[in-house]
Short mmCIF file of C-alpha atoms in Angstrom, two decimals:
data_model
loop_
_atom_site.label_atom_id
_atom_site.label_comp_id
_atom_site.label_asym_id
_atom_site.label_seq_id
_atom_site.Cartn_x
_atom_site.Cartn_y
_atom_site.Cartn_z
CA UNK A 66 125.58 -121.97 -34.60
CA UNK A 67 126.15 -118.54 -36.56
CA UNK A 68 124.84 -115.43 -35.06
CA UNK A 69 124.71 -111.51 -36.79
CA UNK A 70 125.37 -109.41 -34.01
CA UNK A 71 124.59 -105.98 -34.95
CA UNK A 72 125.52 -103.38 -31.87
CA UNK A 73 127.58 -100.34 -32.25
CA UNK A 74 128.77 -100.20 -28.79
CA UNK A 75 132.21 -101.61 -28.20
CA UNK A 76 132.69 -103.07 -24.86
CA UNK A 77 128.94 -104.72 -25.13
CA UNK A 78 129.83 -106.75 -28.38
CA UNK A 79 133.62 -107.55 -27.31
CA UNK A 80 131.90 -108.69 -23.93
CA UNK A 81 129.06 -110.54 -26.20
CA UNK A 82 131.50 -111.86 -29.00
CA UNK A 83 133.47 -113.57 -25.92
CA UNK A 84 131.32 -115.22 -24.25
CA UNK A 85 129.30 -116.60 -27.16
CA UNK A 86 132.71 -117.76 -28.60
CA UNK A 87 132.91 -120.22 -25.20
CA UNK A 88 129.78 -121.42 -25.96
CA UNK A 89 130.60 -122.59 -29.14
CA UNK A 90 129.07 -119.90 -31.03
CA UNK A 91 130.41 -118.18 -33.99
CA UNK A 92 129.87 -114.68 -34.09
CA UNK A 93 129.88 -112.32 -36.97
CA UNK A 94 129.79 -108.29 -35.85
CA UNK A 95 128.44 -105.49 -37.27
CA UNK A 96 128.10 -101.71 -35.74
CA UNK A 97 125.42 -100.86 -38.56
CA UNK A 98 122.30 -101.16 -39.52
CA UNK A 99 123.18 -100.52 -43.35
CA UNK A 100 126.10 -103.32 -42.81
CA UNK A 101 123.93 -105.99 -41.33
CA UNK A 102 120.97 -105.67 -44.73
CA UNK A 103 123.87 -105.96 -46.43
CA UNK A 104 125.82 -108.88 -45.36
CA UNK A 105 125.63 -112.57 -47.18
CA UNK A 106 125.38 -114.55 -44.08
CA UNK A 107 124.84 -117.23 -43.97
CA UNK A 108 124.17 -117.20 -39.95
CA UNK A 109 121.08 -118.88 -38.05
CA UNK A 110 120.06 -115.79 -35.64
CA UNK A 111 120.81 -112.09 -35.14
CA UNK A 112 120.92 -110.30 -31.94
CA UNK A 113 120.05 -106.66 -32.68
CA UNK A 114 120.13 -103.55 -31.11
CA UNK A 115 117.48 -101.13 -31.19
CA UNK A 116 120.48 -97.85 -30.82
CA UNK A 117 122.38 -97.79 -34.03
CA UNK A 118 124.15 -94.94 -35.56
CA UNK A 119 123.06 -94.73 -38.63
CA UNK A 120 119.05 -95.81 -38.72
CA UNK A 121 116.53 -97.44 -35.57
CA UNK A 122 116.72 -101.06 -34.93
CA UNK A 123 113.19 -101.34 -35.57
CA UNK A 124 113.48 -100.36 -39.06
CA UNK A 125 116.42 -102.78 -39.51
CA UNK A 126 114.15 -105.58 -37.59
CA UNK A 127 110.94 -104.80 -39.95
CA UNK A 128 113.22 -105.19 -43.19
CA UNK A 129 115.22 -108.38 -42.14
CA UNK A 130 111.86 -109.74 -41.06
CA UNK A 131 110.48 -109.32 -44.23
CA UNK A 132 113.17 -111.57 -45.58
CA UNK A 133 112.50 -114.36 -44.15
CA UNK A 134 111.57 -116.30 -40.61
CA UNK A 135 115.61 -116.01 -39.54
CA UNK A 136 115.13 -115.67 -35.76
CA UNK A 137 115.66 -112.17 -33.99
CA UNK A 138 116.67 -111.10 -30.96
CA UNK A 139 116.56 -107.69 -29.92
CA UNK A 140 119.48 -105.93 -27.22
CA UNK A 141 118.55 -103.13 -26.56
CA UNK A 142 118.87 -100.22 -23.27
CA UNK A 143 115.83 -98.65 -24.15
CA UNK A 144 113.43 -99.90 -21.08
CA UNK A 145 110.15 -98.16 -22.64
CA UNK A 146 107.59 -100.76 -23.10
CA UNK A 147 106.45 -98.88 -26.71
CA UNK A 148 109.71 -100.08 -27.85
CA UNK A 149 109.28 -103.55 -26.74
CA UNK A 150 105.80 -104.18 -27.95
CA UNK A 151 106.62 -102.88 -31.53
CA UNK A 152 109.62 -104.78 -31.44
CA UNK A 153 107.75 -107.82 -31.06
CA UNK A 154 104.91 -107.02 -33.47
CA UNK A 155 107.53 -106.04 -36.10
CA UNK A 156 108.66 -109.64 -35.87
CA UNK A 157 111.09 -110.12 -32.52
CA UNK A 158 111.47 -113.23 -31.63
CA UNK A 159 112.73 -112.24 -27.93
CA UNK A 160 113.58 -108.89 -26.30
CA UNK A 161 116.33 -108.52 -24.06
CA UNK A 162 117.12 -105.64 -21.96
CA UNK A 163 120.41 -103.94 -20.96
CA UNK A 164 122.57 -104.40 -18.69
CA UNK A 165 122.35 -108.77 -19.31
CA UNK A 166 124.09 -111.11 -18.72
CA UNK A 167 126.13 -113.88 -21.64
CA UNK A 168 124.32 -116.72 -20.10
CA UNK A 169 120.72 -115.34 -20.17
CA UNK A 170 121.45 -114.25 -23.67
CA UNK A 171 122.43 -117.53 -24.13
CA UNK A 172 119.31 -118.94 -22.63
CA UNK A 173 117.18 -116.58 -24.72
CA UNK A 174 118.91 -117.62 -28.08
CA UNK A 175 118.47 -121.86 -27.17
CA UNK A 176 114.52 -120.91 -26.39
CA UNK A 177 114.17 -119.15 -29.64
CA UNK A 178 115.86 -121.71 -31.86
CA UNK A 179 113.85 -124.63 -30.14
CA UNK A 180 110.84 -122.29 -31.25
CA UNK A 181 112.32 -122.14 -34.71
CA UNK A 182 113.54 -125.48 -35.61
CA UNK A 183 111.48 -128.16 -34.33
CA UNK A 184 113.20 -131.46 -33.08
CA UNK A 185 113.83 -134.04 -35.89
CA UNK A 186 112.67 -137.90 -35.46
CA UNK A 187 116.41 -138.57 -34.52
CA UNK A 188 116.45 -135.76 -31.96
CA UNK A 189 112.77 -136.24 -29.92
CA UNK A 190 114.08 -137.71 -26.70
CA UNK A 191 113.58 -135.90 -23.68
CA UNK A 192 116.32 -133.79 -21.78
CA UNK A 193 118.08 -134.88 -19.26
CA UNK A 194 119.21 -133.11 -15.86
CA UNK A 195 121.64 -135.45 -13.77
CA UNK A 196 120.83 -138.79 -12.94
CA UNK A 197 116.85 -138.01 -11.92
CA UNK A 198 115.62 -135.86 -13.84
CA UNK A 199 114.34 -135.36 -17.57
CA UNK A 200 112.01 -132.74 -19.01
CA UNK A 201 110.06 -133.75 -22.12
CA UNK A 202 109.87 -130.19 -24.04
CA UNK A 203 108.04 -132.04 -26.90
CA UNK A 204 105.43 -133.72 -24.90
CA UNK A 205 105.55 -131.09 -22.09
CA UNK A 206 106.19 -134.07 -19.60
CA UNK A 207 108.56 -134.57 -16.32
CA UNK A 208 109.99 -137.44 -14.79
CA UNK A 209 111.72 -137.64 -11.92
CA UNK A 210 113.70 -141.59 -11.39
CA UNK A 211 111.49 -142.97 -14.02
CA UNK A 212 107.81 -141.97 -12.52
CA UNK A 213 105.92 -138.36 -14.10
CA UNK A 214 106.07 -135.74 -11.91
CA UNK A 215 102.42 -133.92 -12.13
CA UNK A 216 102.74 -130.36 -12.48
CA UNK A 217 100.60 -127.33 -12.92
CA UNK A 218 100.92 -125.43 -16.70
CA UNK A 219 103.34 -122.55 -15.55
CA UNK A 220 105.31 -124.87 -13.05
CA UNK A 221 106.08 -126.67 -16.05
CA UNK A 222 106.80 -123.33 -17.78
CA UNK A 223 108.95 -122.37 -15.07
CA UNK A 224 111.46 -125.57 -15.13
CA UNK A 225 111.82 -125.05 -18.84
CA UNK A 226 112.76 -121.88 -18.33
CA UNK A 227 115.13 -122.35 -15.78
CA UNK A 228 116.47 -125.74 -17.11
CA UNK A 229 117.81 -123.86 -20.39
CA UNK A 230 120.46 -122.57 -19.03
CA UNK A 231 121.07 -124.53 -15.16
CA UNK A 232 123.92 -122.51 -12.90
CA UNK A 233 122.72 -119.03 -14.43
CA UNK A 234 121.30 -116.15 -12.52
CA UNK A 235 117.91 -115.27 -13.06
CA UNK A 236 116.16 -112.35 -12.28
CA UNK A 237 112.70 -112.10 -11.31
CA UNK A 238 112.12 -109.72 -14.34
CA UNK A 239 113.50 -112.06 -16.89
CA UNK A 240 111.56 -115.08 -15.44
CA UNK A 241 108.10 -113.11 -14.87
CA UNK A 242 108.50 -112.15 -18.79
CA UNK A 243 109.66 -115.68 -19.77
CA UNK A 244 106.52 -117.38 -18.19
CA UNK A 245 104.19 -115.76 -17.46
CA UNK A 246 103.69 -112.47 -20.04
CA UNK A 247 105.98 -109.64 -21.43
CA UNK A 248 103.95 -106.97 -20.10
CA UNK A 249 103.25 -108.67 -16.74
CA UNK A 250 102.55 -105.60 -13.85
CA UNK A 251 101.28 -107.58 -10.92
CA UNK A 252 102.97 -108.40 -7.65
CA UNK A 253 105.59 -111.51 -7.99
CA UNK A 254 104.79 -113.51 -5.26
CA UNK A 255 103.22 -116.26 -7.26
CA UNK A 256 106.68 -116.97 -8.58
CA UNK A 257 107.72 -117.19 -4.89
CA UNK A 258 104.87 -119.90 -4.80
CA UNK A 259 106.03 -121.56 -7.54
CA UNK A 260 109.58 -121.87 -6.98
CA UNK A 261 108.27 -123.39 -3.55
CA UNK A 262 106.48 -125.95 -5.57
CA UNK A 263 108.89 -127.29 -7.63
CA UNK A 264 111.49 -127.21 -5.02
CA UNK A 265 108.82 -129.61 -3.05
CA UNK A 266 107.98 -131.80 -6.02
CA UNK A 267 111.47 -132.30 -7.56
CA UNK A 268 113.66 -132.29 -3.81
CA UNK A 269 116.78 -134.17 -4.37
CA UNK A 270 117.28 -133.52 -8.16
CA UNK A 271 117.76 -129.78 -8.60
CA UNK A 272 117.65 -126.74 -5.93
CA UNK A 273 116.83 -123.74 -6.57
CA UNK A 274 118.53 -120.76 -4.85
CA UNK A 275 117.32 -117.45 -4.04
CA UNK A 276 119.42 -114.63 -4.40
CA UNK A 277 117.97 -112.22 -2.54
CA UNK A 278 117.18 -108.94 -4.07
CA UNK A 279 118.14 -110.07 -7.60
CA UNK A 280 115.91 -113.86 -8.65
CA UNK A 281 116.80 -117.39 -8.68
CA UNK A 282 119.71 -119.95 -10.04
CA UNK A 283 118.78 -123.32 -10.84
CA UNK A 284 121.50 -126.52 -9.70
CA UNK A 285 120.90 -129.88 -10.92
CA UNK A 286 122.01 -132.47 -8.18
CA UNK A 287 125.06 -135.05 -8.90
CA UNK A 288 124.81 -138.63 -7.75
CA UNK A 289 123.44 -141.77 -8.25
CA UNK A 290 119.17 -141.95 -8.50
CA UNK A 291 117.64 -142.87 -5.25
#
C-alpha cells in the first residue's frame, strides 16, 4: 500500500516512515501542504497533519477531499475538539492524536481502507485469530471452534477493534473513540464491562490485558482447538 505522508516535523515522520516501511508500507513524505496538492501520486491514503508551515491542514484536507474519496487520516497535536470535528466534517476519514503510537496508526489506516474498499467475491471469508477464533467483519459474525459466539452490538465493535491490530497497546481514549463515539465524555467503566465480557465469552482464544493506567492489549492464544 502507498501512503502521502504530509508532516513537517522531522523525528515524527522518520519515526512514521520506519515503522510503516516494516509493515510493508511504502511511504512517500512531504513537509508541505503546497507539496502534497501538488504531487502525482499515485498512493492509496494520506496521513496529514493539521500543523504545516506554510497553510492549515484543514485547508489542505478540504481541497484533497474535493478531489476525490482517497482516504484521509489526520496527525495532528492539536487536542481541541473544534479541530477534530471540522476535520471530520471537511472529509477525515480518522483523527489521530499526538503523541501515537506506529501500530495504532497502523490499526487506524487497515480500519479506514476496509471502510474504503469493500472485500471482493475472492476476498469475503472471515478472519481468522489462531486456531479458535474467526471474526466475520462482512457479516458482523463470531465463531469460536466452529459454533457463533452471541454478542452484544459494541462487544462486537470492541473485538474488531482490538483484533486489527492483536499485540498493540490500546488506550482507553483510542478505544472509547473507536467504538463507541468521537466525542464520547462519560465515565469508561462500561468498557471495563465489556472487556469483562468478551474475556468470559471468548476464554481460551485471546486475553486481554490491562495495563493499568494506560488501556488494554489484545493476545490471540496458540495451540491446537479444544
Amino acid at each position: 500500500m502507498r501512503v502521502l505522508l504530509v508532516e513537517d516535523d522531522e523525528p515524527v515522520a522518520e519515526s512514521l516512515r520506519r515503522g510503516l516501511k516494516r509493515y510493508g508500507f511504502e511511504v512517500e513524505w512531504v513537509t508541505t501542504g503546497a507539496a502534497a496538492l501538488a504531487h502525482p501520486g499515485p498512493y492509496d491514503l494520506v496521513l496529514l497533519d493539521l500543523g504545516l508551515p506554510d497553510t492549515d491542514g484543514l485547508d489542505v484536507c478540504k481541497a484533497l477531499r474535493q478531489r476525490g474519496d482517497l482516504p484521509i487520516i489526520v496527525i495532528s497535536a492539536r487536542s481541541d475538539e473544534t479541530d477534530r470535528v471540522v476535520g471530520l466534517e471537511l472529509g477525515a476519514d480518522d483523527y489521530v492524536s499526538k503523541p501515537f503510537g506506529v501500530r495504532e496508526v497502523i490499526a487506524r489506516i487497515r480500519a479506514v481502507m476496509r471502510r474504503a474498499q469493500p472485500r471482493t467475491s475472492a476476498d469475503t471469508g472471515p478472519d481468522r485469530y489462531g486456531p479458535r477464533l474467526t471474526v466475520d467483519r462482512k457479516a458482523a459474525r463470531v465463531h469460536l471452534d466452529g459454533a457463533e459466539v452471541a454478542l452484544a452490538p459494541k462487544e462486537y465493535d470492541l473485538l474488531a477493534f482490538l483484533t486489527e491490530e492483536p499485540g498493540a497497546l490500546m488506550s482507553r481514549e483510542q478505544i472509547m473513540e473507536a467504538v463507541w463515539d468521537a466525542n464520547w465524555f462519560g465515565p469508561t467503566k462500561t468498557l471495563d464491562v465489556h472487556v469483562a465480557a468478551l474475556r468470559r465469552k471468548l476464554a481460551g482464544a485471546i486475553t486481554i490485558e490491562a495495563v493499568r493506567g494506560v488501556g488494554f492489549r489484545l493476545e490471540v492464544a496458540a495451540g491446537d482447538p479444544v
